[in-house]
Amino acid sequence: MWYVVLSVVCSVTVAVLLKIARSRSLHVQQIVLWNYPATVLLTYFLLQPNLKRVPWMELPYQLYIPLAVLLPTLFIFIALAIKYSGIVKTDIAQRMSLFIPLLASFLLFNEKASLGTLVGIGVGLLAVIFSVSWNKGAEGEKSSGILYPSVVFLGMGIIDVLFKQVAQHNEVSYIDSMFFVFVGAMLVAFSILLFQNWKEGEGISKTTVLWGSILGVFNFLNIFFYMKAHRAIPDNPSIVFTTMNVGVIVVGTLIGVWVFKEKLSLVNKIGLVLAVISILLIKYL
């Protein structure tokens, strides 16, 4: 469970860095794309993947390729969803994506959960629903269209499921898998950067590269601990999926209130309490 806690902390740190970057009017898309060189370097030098004995014919390319594409491109769709459908719908799509890996836990991974775990998951889903601001958003905010939020919903859910499958692939170590996924994501990210530079004439900013590198450190740690958690709890992926998402809600909400002085509605407060109850149920029942 400690791997989940560490992954939650790193995930929230990534969100906080992006929030600060937006407040400073930095190019957030480029920051996200520039984080992948850092993740590749960290994986190579710190984890030292065994590239000399890679079973090339046994690599799960069917998992690596979609992850390499989804990781850098999904953020672009998140930005488009915020722009054309509003923050509220985008937030709902991100939170509700938990349903996809939960369904996969029982349909694809054949998980058999205890009554306590099922109750904890149920309370966790309620916490997710209550944590979202279901109002129409700020005045003047665009709120029509569900295309981009739908892509965000499917993309985030699929990424969770794919990482679980990668963690289960015993023929290749998860360290080697992380390296290959990050290298693929870096190549896709550089392709996007080159396209943006060609189409819009956007140059390379040292500030953007620096922020991207810092972001890459926490993104690397987030995925590393997330895959370690799935390796540590191989037979109960729903526990990892639920605790991870609910933990991000709890920590992210507390930081939002304490650091960014955000206001919580009564429904959001109920969601926060339910989130804590859910984690306790999953942990101790």
PDB file of C-alpha atoms in Angstrom:
ATOM      1  CA  MET A   1       0.000   0.000   0.000  1.00  0.00           C
ATOM      2  CA  TRP A   2       2.968   2.318   0.552  1.00  0.00           C
ATOM      3  CA  TYR A   3       3.692   2.216  -3.172  1.00  0.00           C
ATOM      4  CA  VAL A   4       0.183   3.562  -3.785  1.00  0.00           C
ATOM      5  CA  VAL A   5       0.754   6.352  -1.240  1.00  0.00           C
ATOM      6  CA  LEU A   6       4.016   7.376  -2.906  1.00  0.00           C
ATOM      7  CA  SER A   7       2.386   7.263  -6.338  1.00  0.00           C
ATOM      8  CA  VAL A   8      -0.453   9.476  -5.079  1.00  0.00           C
ATOM      9  CA  VAL A   9       2.002  12.050  -3.698  1.00  0.00           C
ATOM     10  CA  CYS A  10       3.915  12.180  -6.984  1.00  0.00           C
ATOM     11  CA  SER A  11       0.709  12.360  -9.042  1.00  0.00           C
ATOM     12  CA  VAL A  12      -0.597  15.292  -7.002  1.00  0.00           C
ATOM     13  CA  THR A  13       2.809  17.001  -7.266  1.00  0.00           C
ATOM     14  CA  VAL A  14       2.557  16.760 -11.059  1.00  0.00           C
ATOM     15  CA  ALA A  15      -0.896  18.378 -10.918  1.00  0.00           C
ATOM     16  CA  VAL A  16       0.372  21.151  -8.626  1.00  0.00           C
ATOM     17  CA  LEU A  17       3.320  21.908 -10.918  1.00  0.00           C
ATOM     18  CA  LEU A  18       0.988  22.174 -13.905  1.00  0.00           C
ATOM     19  CA  LYS A  19      -1.362  24.436 -11.935  1.00  0.00           C
ATOM     20  CA  ILE A  20       1.518  26.755 -11.014  1.00  0.00           C
ATOM     21  CA  ALA A  21       2.742  26.717 -14.629  1.00  0.00           C
ATOM     22  CA  ARG A  22      -0.711  27.781 -15.862  1.00  0.00           C
ATOM     23  CA  SER A  23      -0.824  30.602 -13.296  1.00  0.00           C
ATOM     24  CA  ARG A  24       2.491  31.870 -14.668  1.00  0.00           C
ATOM     25  CA  SER A  25       1.199  31.699 -18.265  1.00  0.00           C
ATOM     26  CA  LEU A  26       3.815  29.151 -19.273  1.00  0.00           C
ATOM     27  CA  HIS A  27       3.315  26.892 -22.294  1.00  0.00           C
ATOM     28  CA  VAL A  28       1.868  23.918 -20.398  1.00  0.00           C
ATOM     29  CA  GLN A  29       1.611  21.617 -23.427  1.00  0.00           C
ATOM     30  CA  GLN A  30       5.310  22.010 -24.170  1.00  0.00           C
ATOM     31  CA  ILE A  31       6.171  21.464 -20.497  1.00  0.00           C
ATOM     32  CA  VAL A  32       4.292  18.160 -20.566  1.00  0.00           C
ATOM     33  CA  LEU A  33       5.987  17.092 -23.787  1.00  0.00           C
ATOM     34  CA  TRP A  34       9.456  18.033 -22.497  1.00  0.00           C
ATOM     35  CA  ASN A  35       9.043  15.865 -19.387  1.00  0.00           C
ATOM     36  CA  TYR A  36       9.648  12.658 -21.361  1.00  0.00           C
ATOM     37  CA  PRO A  37      13.398  13.105 -22.010  1.00  0.00           C
ATOM     38  CA  ALA A  38      13.773  13.395 -18.216  1.00  0.00           C
ATOM     39  CA  THR A  39      11.760  10.218 -17.616  1.00  0.00           C
ATOM     40  CA  VAL A  40      13.874   8.321 -20.158  1.00  0.00           C
ATOM     41  CA  LEU A  41      17.157   9.479 -18.613  1.00  0.00           C
ATOM     42  CA  LEU A  42      15.995   8.741 -15.056  1.00  0.00           C
ATOM     43  CA  THR A  43      14.835   5.270 -16.005  1.00  0.00           C
ATOM     44  CA  TYR A  44      18.091   4.510 -17.827  1.00  0.00           C
ATOM     45  CA  PHE A  45      20.566   5.806 -15.224  1.00  0.00           C
ATOM     46  CA  LEU A  46      18.692   5.068 -11.973  1.00  0.00           C
ATOM     47  CA  LEU A  47      16.892   1.824 -12.763  1.00  0.00           C
ATOM     48  CA  GLN A  48      19.445   0.557 -15.307  1.00  0.00           C
ATOM     49  CA  PRO A  49      17.221  -1.524 -17.599  1.00  0.00           C
ATOM     50  CA  ASN A  50      18.878  -4.682 -18.911  1.00  0.00           C
ATOM     51  CA  LEU A  51      18.945  -3.761 -22.585  1.00  0.00           C
ATOM     52  CA  LYS A  52      21.581  -6.335 -23.526  1.00  0.00           C
ATOM     53  CA  ARG A  53      19.295  -9.289 -22.835  1.00  0.00           C
ATOM     54  CA  VAL A  54      15.981  -7.936 -24.049  1.00  0.00           C
ATOM     55  CA  PRO A  55      13.705 -10.682 -25.427  1.00  0.00           C
ATOM     56  CA  TRP A  56      12.715  -8.599 -28.435  1.00  0.00           C
ATOM     57  CA  MET A  57      10.306 -11.168 -29.800  1.00  0.00           C
ATOM     58  CA  GLU A  58       8.473 -11.415 -26.462  1.00  0.00           C
ATOM     59  CA  LEU A  59       7.983  -7.696 -25.837  1.00  0.00           C
ATOM     60  CA  PRO A  60       4.307  -6.713 -25.492  1.00  0.00           C
ATOM     61  CA  TYR A  61       4.306  -4.187 -28.314  1.00  0.00           C
ATOM     62  CA  GLN A  62       0.505  -4.229 -28.251  1.00  0.00           C
ATOM     63  CA  LEU A  63       0.788  -2.541 -24.826  1.00  0.00           C
ATOM     64  CA  TYR A  64       3.844  -0.348 -25.406  1.00  0.00           C
ATOM     65  CA  ILE A  65       2.633   1.337 -28.593  1.00  0.00           C
ATOM     66  CA  PRO A  66      -0.764   2.575 -27.336  1.00  0.00           C
ATOM     67  CA  LEU A  67       0.820   3.746 -24.066  1.00  0.00           C
ATOM     68  CA  ALA A  68       3.574   5.597 -25.949  1.00  0.00           C
ATOM     69  CA  VAL A  69       0.930   7.370 -28.024  1.00  0.00           C
ATOM     70  CA  LEU A  70      -1.626   8.000 -25.277  1.00  0.00           C
ATOM     71  CA  LEU A  71       0.723   9.382 -22.603  1.00  0.00           C
ATOM     72  CA  PRO A  72       1.868  12.510 -24.494  1.00  0.00           C
ATOM     73  CA  THR A  73      -1.268  13.044 -26.604  1.00  0.00           C
ATOM     74  CA  LEU A  74      -3.921  12.675 -23.901  1.00  0.00           C
ATOM     75  CA  PHE A  75      -2.859  15.932 -22.265  1.00  0.00           C
ATOM     76  CA  ILE A  76      -3.527  17.728 -25.544  1.00  0.00           C
ATOM     77  CA  PHE A  77      -7.056  16.340 -25.484  1.00  0.00           C
ATOM     78  CA  ILE A  78      -7.424  17.440 -21.864  1.00  0.00           C
ATOM     79  CA  ALA A  79      -6.471  20.975 -22.937  1.00  0.00           C
ATOM     80  CA  LEU A  80      -8.943  20.793 -25.845  1.00  0.00           C
ATOM     81  CA  ALA A  81     -11.655  19.489 -23.531  1.00  0.00           C
ATOM     82  CA  ILE A  82     -11.112  22.408 -21.143  1.00  0.00           C
ATOM     83  CA  LYS A  83     -11.134  24.865 -24.041  1.00  0.00           C
ATOM     84  CA  TYR A  84     -14.223  23.595 -25.880  1.00  0.00           C
ATOM     85  CA  SER A  85     -16.251  21.788 -23.201  1.00  0.00           C
ATOM     86  CA  GLY A  86     -15.274  23.543 -19.990  1.00  0.00           C
ATOM     87  CA  ILE A  87     -13.373  22.652 -16.832  1.00  0.00           C
ATOM     88  CA  VAL A  88     -16.379  20.994 -15.189  1.00  0.00           C
ATOM     89  CA  LYS A  89     -16.990  18.390 -17.889  1.00  0.00           C
ATOM     90  CA  THR A  90     -13.257  17.712 -18.177  1.00  0.00           C
ATOM     91  CA  ASP A  91     -12.935  17.176 -14.426  1.00  0.00           C
ATOM     92  CA  ILE A  92     -15.917  14.818 -14.451  1.00  0.00           C
ATOM     93  CA  ALA A  93     -14.404  12.840 -17.346  1.00  0.00           C
ATOM     94  CA  GLN A  94     -11.071  12.477 -15.536  1.00  0.00           C
ATOM     95  CA  ARG A  95     -12.658  11.331 -12.276  1.00  0.00           C
ATOM     96  CA  MET A  96     -15.220   9.007 -13.870  1.00  0.00           C
ATOM     97  CA  SER A  97     -12.492   7.215 -15.862  1.00  0.00           C
ATOM     98  CA  LEU A  98     -12.027   5.096 -12.720  1.00  0.00           C
ATOM     99  CA  PHE A  99     -14.996   2.994 -13.882  1.00  0.00           C
ATOM    100  CA  ILE A 100     -12.993   1.584 -16.824  1.00  0.00           C
ATOM    101  CA  PRO A 101     -10.137  -0.032 -14.842  1.00  0.00           C
ATOM    102  CA  LEU A 102     -12.585  -1.196 -12.183  1.00  0.00           C
ATOM    103  CA  LEU A 103     -14.630  -3.034 -14.801  1.00  0.00           C
ATOM    104  CA  ALA A 104     -11.397  -4.434 -16.248  1.00  0.00           C
ATOM    105  CA  SER A 105     -10.414  -5.746 -12.804  1.00  0.00           C
ATOM    106  CA  PHE A 106     -13.340  -8.156 -12.796  1.00  0.00           C
ATOM    107  CA  LEU A 107     -13.828  -8.751 -16.554  1.00  0.00           C
ATOM    108  CA  LEU A 108     -10.213  -8.940 -17.785  1.00  0.00           C
ATOM    109  CA  PHE A 109      -8.149  -9.737 -14.694  1.00  0.00           C
ATOM    110  CA  ASN A 110     -10.695 -12.126 -13.109  1.00  0.00           C
ATOM    111  CA  GLU A 111     -10.409 -10.532  -9.693  1.00  0.00           C
ATOM    112  CA  LYS A 112     -12.402 -12.003  -6.837  1.00  0.00           C
ATOM    113  CA  ALA A 113     -12.873  -9.299  -4.235  1.00  0.00           C
ATOM    114  CA  SER A 114     -13.984  -9.702  -0.634  1.00  0.00           C
ATOM    115  CA  LEU A 115     -17.166  -8.087   0.657  1.00  0.00           C
ATOM    116  CA  GLY A 116     -15.109  -5.467   2.508  1.00  0.00           C
ATOM    117  CA  THR A 117     -13.209  -4.579  -0.658  1.00  0.00           C
ATOM    118  CA  LEU A 118     -16.424  -4.289  -2.670  1.00  0.00           C
ATOM    119  CA  VAL A 119     -17.971  -2.036  -0.024  1.00  0.00           C
ATOM    120  CA  GLY A 120     -14.811   0.093  -0.008  1.00  0.00           C
ATOM    121  CA  ILE A 121     -14.880   0.357  -3.802  1.00  0.00           C
ATOM    122  CA  GLY A 122     -18.553   1.346  -3.705  1.00  0.00           C
ATOM    123  CA  VAL A 123     -17.872   4.067  -1.160  1.00  0.00           C
ATOM    124  CA  GLY A 124     -14.883   5.153  -3.245  1.00  0.00           C
ATOM    125  CA  LEU A 125     -17.064   5.562  -6.338  1.00  0.00           C
ATOM    126  CA  LEU A 126     -19.480   7.682  -4.303  1.00  0.00           C
ATOM    127  CA  ALA A 127     -16.509   9.761  -3.134  1.00  0.00           C
ATOM    128  CA  VAL A 128     -15.461  10.326  -6.750  1.00  0.00           C
ATOM    129  CA  ILE A 129     -18.992  11.401  -7.705  1.00  0.00           C
ATOM    130  CA  PHE A 130     -19.319  13.742  -4.712  1.00  0.00           C
ATOM    131  CA  SER A 131     -15.851  15.237  -5.256  1.00  0.00           C
ATOM    132  CA  VAL A 132     -16.779  16.660  -8.660  1.00  0.00           C
ATOM    133  CA  SER A 133     -18.247  20.139  -9.029  1.00  0.00           C
ATOM    134  CA  TRP A 134     -21.466  19.349 -10.901  1.00  0.00           C
ATOM    135  CA  ASN A 135     -22.520  22.957 -11.367  1.00  0.00           C
ATOM    136  CA  LYS A 136     -22.401  24.533 -14.819  1.00  0.00           C
ATOM    137  CA  GLY A 137     -19.116  26.270 -14.176  1.00  0.00           C
ATOM    138  CA  ALA A 138     -18.090  29.879 -14.364  1.00  0.00           C
ATOM    139  CA  GLU A 139     -20.184  32.333 -16.285  1.00  0.00           C
ATOM    140  CA  GLY A 140     -19.122  32.486 -19.911  1.00  0.00           C
ATOM    141  CA  GLU A 141     -17.336  29.144 -19.761  1.00  0.00           C
ATOM    142  CA  LYS A 142     -17.986  26.979 -22.791  1.00  0.00           C
ATOM    143  CA  SER A 143     -19.833  23.843 -21.767  1.00  0.00           C
ATOM    144  CA  SER A 144     -21.163  22.323 -24.979  1.00  0.00           C
ATOM    145  CA  GLY A 145     -19.849  19.184 -26.601  1.00  0.00           C
ATOM    146  CA  ILE A 146     -18.818  15.846 -25.139  1.00  0.00           C
ATOM    147  CA  LEU A 147     -16.326  14.676 -27.798  1.00  0.00           C
ATOM    148  CA  TYR A 148     -13.136  15.786 -26.073  1.00  0.00           C
ATOM    149  CA  PRO A 149     -14.281  14.843 -22.535  1.00  0.00           C
ATOM    150  CA  SER A 150     -15.226  11.414 -23.915  1.00  0.00           C
ATOM    151  CA  VAL A 151     -11.710  11.001 -25.326  1.00  0.00           C
ATOM    152  CA  VAL A 152     -10.258  12.014 -21.939  1.00  0.00           C
ATOM    153  CA  PHE A 153     -12.574   9.542 -20.151  1.00  0.00           C
ATOM    154  CA  LEU A 154     -11.596   6.631 -22.407  1.00  0.00           C
ATOM    155  CA  GLY A 155      -7.917   7.590 -22.640  1.00  0.00           C
ATOM    156  CA  MET A 156      -7.287   7.825 -18.909  1.00  0.00           C
ATOM    157  CA  GLY A 157      -9.155   4.594 -18.214  1.00  0.00           C
ATOM    158  CA  ILE A 158      -7.293   2.728 -20.946  1.00  0.00           C
ATOM    159  CA  ILE A 159      -3.911   3.972 -19.676  1.00  0.00           C
ATOM    160  CA  ASP A 160      -4.654   2.535 -16.215  1.00  0.00           C
ATOM    161  CA  VAL A 161      -5.609  -0.829 -17.689  1.00  0.00           C
ATOM    162  CA  LEU A 162      -2.570  -0.944 -19.986  1.00  0.00           C
ATOM    163  CA  PHE A 163      -0.146  -0.201 -17.137  1.00  0.00           C
ATOM    164  CA  LYS A 164      -1.706  -3.016 -15.122  1.00  0.00           C
ATOM    165  CA  GLN A 165      -1.202  -5.381 -18.065  1.00  0.00           C
ATOM    166  CA  VAL A 166       2.408  -4.246 -18.456  1.00  0.00           C
ATOM    167  CA  ALA A 167       3.023  -4.868 -14.746  1.00  0.00           C
ATOM    168  CA  GLN A 168       1.616  -8.399 -15.150  1.00  0.00           C
ATOM    169  CA  HIS A 169       3.848  -9.252 -18.121  1.00  0.00           C
ATOM    170  CA  ASN A 170       6.387 -11.560 -16.437  1.00  0.00           C
ATOM    171  CA  GLU A 171       8.542 -12.200 -19.513  1.00  0.00           C
ATOM    172  CA  VAL A 172       9.828  -8.599 -19.328  1.00  0.00           C
ATOM    173  CA  SER A 173      10.725  -6.723 -16.141  1.00  0.00           C
ATOM    174  CA  TYR A 174       8.620  -3.662 -15.377  1.00  0.00           C
ATOM    175  CA  ILE A 175      11.826  -1.583 -15.377  1.00  0.00           C
ATOM    176  CA  ASP A 176      12.565  -2.559 -18.971  1.00  0.00           C
ATOM    177  CA  SER A 177       8.921  -1.946 -19.849  1.00  0.00           C
ATOM    178  CA  MET A 178       9.000   1.532 -18.295  1.00  0.00           C
ATOM    179  CA  PHE A 179      12.062   2.395 -20.366  1.00  0.00           C
ATOM    180  CA  PHE A 180      10.516   1.259 -23.651  1.00  0.00           C
ATOM    181  CA  VAL A 181       7.236   3.066 -22.928  1.00  0.00           C
ATOM    182  CA  PHE A 182       9.041   6.291 -22.009  1.00  0.00           C
ATOM    183  CA  VAL A 183      11.257   6.130 -25.091  1.00  0.00           C
ATOM    184  CA  GLY A 184       8.189   5.666 -27.282  1.00  0.00           C
ATOM    185  CA  ALA A 185       6.383   8.513 -25.526  1.00  0.00           C
ATOM    186  CA  MET A 186       9.444  10.740 -25.976  1.00  0.00           C
ATOM    187  CA  LEU A 187       9.525  10.046 -29.727  1.00  0.00           C
ATOM    188  CA  VAL A 188       5.817  10.864 -30.030  1.00  0.00           C
ATOM    189  CA  ALA A 189       6.301  14.005 -27.922  1.00  0.00           C
ATOM    190  CA  PHE A 190       9.191  15.200 -30.113  1.00  0.00           C
ATOM    191  CA  SER A 191       7.065  14.599 -33.203  1.00  0.00           C
ATOM    192  CA  ILE A 192       4.346  16.802 -31.704  1.00  0.00           C
ATOM    193  CA  LEU A 193       6.892  19.482 -30.785  1.00  0.00           C
ATOM    194  CA  LEU A 194       8.335  19.478 -34.318  1.00  0.00           C
ATOM    195  CA  PHE A 195       4.836  19.752 -35.777  1.00  0.00           C
ATOM    196  CA  GLN A 196       3.999  22.679 -33.486  1.00  0.00           C
ATOM    197  CA  ASN A 197       7.257  24.374 -34.402  1.00  0.00           C
ATOM    198  CA  TRP A 198       6.570  23.884 -38.131  1.00  0.00           C
ATOM    199  CA  LYS A 199       2.917  24.929 -37.997  1.00  0.00           C
ATOM    200  CA  GLU A 200       2.970  27.699 -35.404  1.00  0.00           C
ATOM    201  CA  GLY A 201       6.643  28.705 -35.351  1.00  0.00           C
ATOM    202  CA  GLU A 202       6.969  27.962 -31.633  1.00  0.00           C
ATOM    203  CA  GLY A 203      10.587  27.936 -30.536  1.00  0.00           C
ATOM    204  CA  ILE A 204      12.252  26.123 -27.663  1.00  0.00           C
ATOM    205  CA  SER A 205      12.179  27.966 -24.356  1.00  0.00           C
ATOM    206  CA  LYS A 206      14.783  27.209 -21.670  1.00  0.00           C
ATOM    207  CA  THR A 207      12.124  27.825 -19.033  1.00  0.00           C
ATOM    208  CA  THR A 208       9.805  25.296 -20.650  1.00  0.00           C
ATOM    209  CA  VAL A 209      12.574  22.693 -20.840  1.00  0.00           C
ATOM    210  CA  LEU A 210      13.470  23.278 -17.165  1.00  0.00           C
ATOM    211  CA  TRP A 211       9.874  22.959 -16.001  1.00  0.00           C
ATOM    212  CA  GLY A 212       9.410  19.907 -18.191  1.00  0.00           C
ATOM    213  CA  SER A 213      12.486  18.260 -16.661  1.00  0.00           C
ATOM    214  CA  ILE A 214      11.220  18.875 -13.116  1.00  0.00           C
ATOM    215  CA  LEU A 215       7.819  17.535 -14.112  1.00  0.00           C
ATOM    216  CA  GLY A 216       9.522  14.493 -15.601  1.00  0.00           C
ATOM    217  CA  VAL A 217      11.095  13.583 -12.247  1.00  0.00           C
ATOM    218  CA  PHE A 218       7.717  13.320 -10.524  1.00  0.00           C
ATOM    219  CA  ASN A 219       6.033  11.716 -13.534  1.00  0.00           C
ATOM    220  CA  PHE A 220       8.761   9.066 -13.529  1.00  0.00           C
ATOM    221  CA  LEU A 221       8.291   8.400  -9.809  1.00  0.00           C
ATOM    222  CA  ASN A 222       4.497   8.367 -10.173  1.00  0.00           C
ATOM    223  CA  ILE A 223       4.529   5.642 -12.836  1.00  0.00           C
ATOM    224  CA  PHE A 224       7.357   3.728 -11.131  1.00  0.00           C
ATOM    225  CA  PHE A 225       5.490   3.447  -7.818  1.00  0.00           C
ATOM    226  CA  TYR A 226       2.179   2.802  -9.609  1.00  0.00           C
ATOM    227  CA  MET A 227       3.623  -0.232 -11.403  1.00  0.00           C
ATOM    228  CA  LYS A 228       5.335  -1.382  -8.178  1.00  0.00           C
ATOM    229  CA  ALA A 229       1.934  -1.251  -6.474  1.00  0.00           C
ATOM    230  CA  HIS A 230       0.388  -3.476  -9.142  1.00  0.00           C
ATOM    231  CA  ARG A 231       3.313  -5.895  -8.808  1.00  0.00           C
ATOM    232  CA  ALA A 232       2.911  -5.914  -5.013  1.00  0.00           C
ATOM    233  CA  ILE A 233      -0.872  -6.521  -5.178  1.00  0.00           C
ATOM    234  CA  PRO A 234      -1.177  -8.600  -8.375  1.00  0.00           C
ATOM    235  CA  ASP A 235      -4.472 -10.322  -7.555  1.00  0.00           C
ATOM    236  CA  ASN A 236      -6.436  -7.223  -6.523  1.00  0.00           C
ATOM    237  CA  PRO A 237      -6.024  -4.523  -9.186  1.00  0.00           C
ATOM    238  CA  SER A 238      -9.278  -2.865  -8.095  1.00  0.00           C
ATOM    239  CA  ILE A 239      -7.652  -1.996  -4.767  1.00  0.00           C
ATOM    240  CA  VAL A 240      -4.816  -0.187  -6.548  1.00  0.00           C
ATOM    241  CA  PHE A 241      -7.145   1.562  -9.017  1.00  0.00           C
ATOM    242  CA  THR A 242      -9.580   2.741  -6.332  1.00  0.00           C
ATOM    243  CA  THR A 243      -7.046   3.690  -3.658  1.00  0.00           C
ATOM    244  CA  MET A 244      -4.938   5.569  -6.211  1.00  0.00           C
ATOM    245  CA  ASN A 245      -7.851   7.628  -7.548  1.00  0.00           C
ATOM    246  CA  VAL A 246      -9.427   8.247  -4.159  1.00  0.00           C
ATOM    247  CA  GLY A 247      -6.037   9.090  -2.639  1.00  0.00           C
ATOM    248  CA  VAL A 248      -5.431  11.689  -5.352  1.00  0.00           C
ATOM    249  CA  ILE A 249      -8.829  13.215  -4.508  1.00  0.00           C
ATOM    250  CA  VAL A 250      -8.002  13.450  -0.790  1.00  0.00           C
ATOM    251  CA  VAL A 251      -4.473  14.839  -1.134  1.00  0.00           C
ATOM    252  CA  GLY A 252      -5.329  17.052  -4.099  1.00  0.00           C
ATOM    253  CA  THR A 253      -8.349  18.523  -2.318  1.00  0.00           C
ATOM    254  CA  LEU A 254      -6.414  19.251   0.872  1.00  0.00           C
ATOM    255  CA  ILE A 255      -3.628  20.972  -1.075  1.00  0.00           C
ATOM    256  CA  GLY A 256      -6.203  22.928  -3.055  1.00  0.00           C
ATOM    257  CA  VAL A 257      -7.795  24.184   0.170  1.00  0.00           C
ATOM    258  CA  TRP A 258      -4.620  24.856   2.140  1.00  0.00           C
ATOM    259  CA  VAL A 259      -2.278  26.102  -0.589  1.00  0.00           C
ATOM    260  CA  PHE A 260      -4.504  27.534  -3.310  1.00  0.00           C
ATOM    261  CA  LYS A 261      -7.338  28.667  -0.988  1.00  0.00           C
ATOM    262  CA  GLU A 262      -9.976  26.833  -2.987  1.00  0.00           C
ATOM    263  CA  LYS A 263     -13.509  26.620  -1.602  1.00  0.00           C
ATOM    264  CA  LEU A 264     -15.358  23.353  -1.052  1.00  0.00           C
ATOM    265  CA  SER A 265     -19.107  22.912  -1.287  1.00  0.00           C
ATOM    266  CA  LEU A 266     -20.968  20.751   1.235  1.00  0.00           C
ATOM    267  CA  VAL A 267     -21.169  17.986  -1.383  1.00  0.00           C
ATOM    268  CA  ASN A 268     -17.397  18.158  -1.943  1.00  0.00           C
ATOM    269  CA  LYS A 269     -16.795  17.895   1.822  1.00  0.00           C
ATOM    270  CA  ILE A 270     -19.015  14.811   1.957  1.00  0.00           C
ATOM    271  CA  GLY A 271     -16.989  13.375  -0.923  1.00  0.00           C
ATOM    272  CA  LEU A 272     -13.757  13.984   0.984  1.00  0.00           C
ATOM    273  CA  VAL A 273     -15.083  12.151   4.054  1.00  0.00           C
ATOM    274  CA  LEU A 274     -16.319   9.263   1.897  1.00  0.00           C
ATOM    275  CA  ALA A 275     -12.882   9.072   0.252  1.00  0.00           C
ATOM    276  CA  VAL A 276     -11.184   8.618   3.623  1.00  0.00           C
ATOM    277  CA  ILE A 277     -13.777   5.998   4.667  1.00  0.00           C
ATOM    278  CA  SER A 278     -13.240   4.162   1.387  1.00  0.00           C
ATOM    279  CA  ILE A 279      -9.471   3.909   1.904  1.00  0.00           C
ATOM    280  CA  LEU A 280      -9.962   2.681   5.486  1.00  0.00           C
ATOM    281  CA  LEU A 281     -12.457   0.031   4.351  1.00  0.00           C
ATOM    282  CA  ILE A 282     -10.188  -1.234   1.572  1.00  0.00           C
ATOM    283  CA  LYS A 283      -7.171  -1.268   3.881  1.00  0.00           C
ATOM    284  CA  TYR A 284      -8.636  -2.917   6.968  1.00  0.00           C
ATOM    285  CA  LEU A 285     -11.626  -5.049   5.834  1.00  0.00           C
TER     286      LEU A 285
END
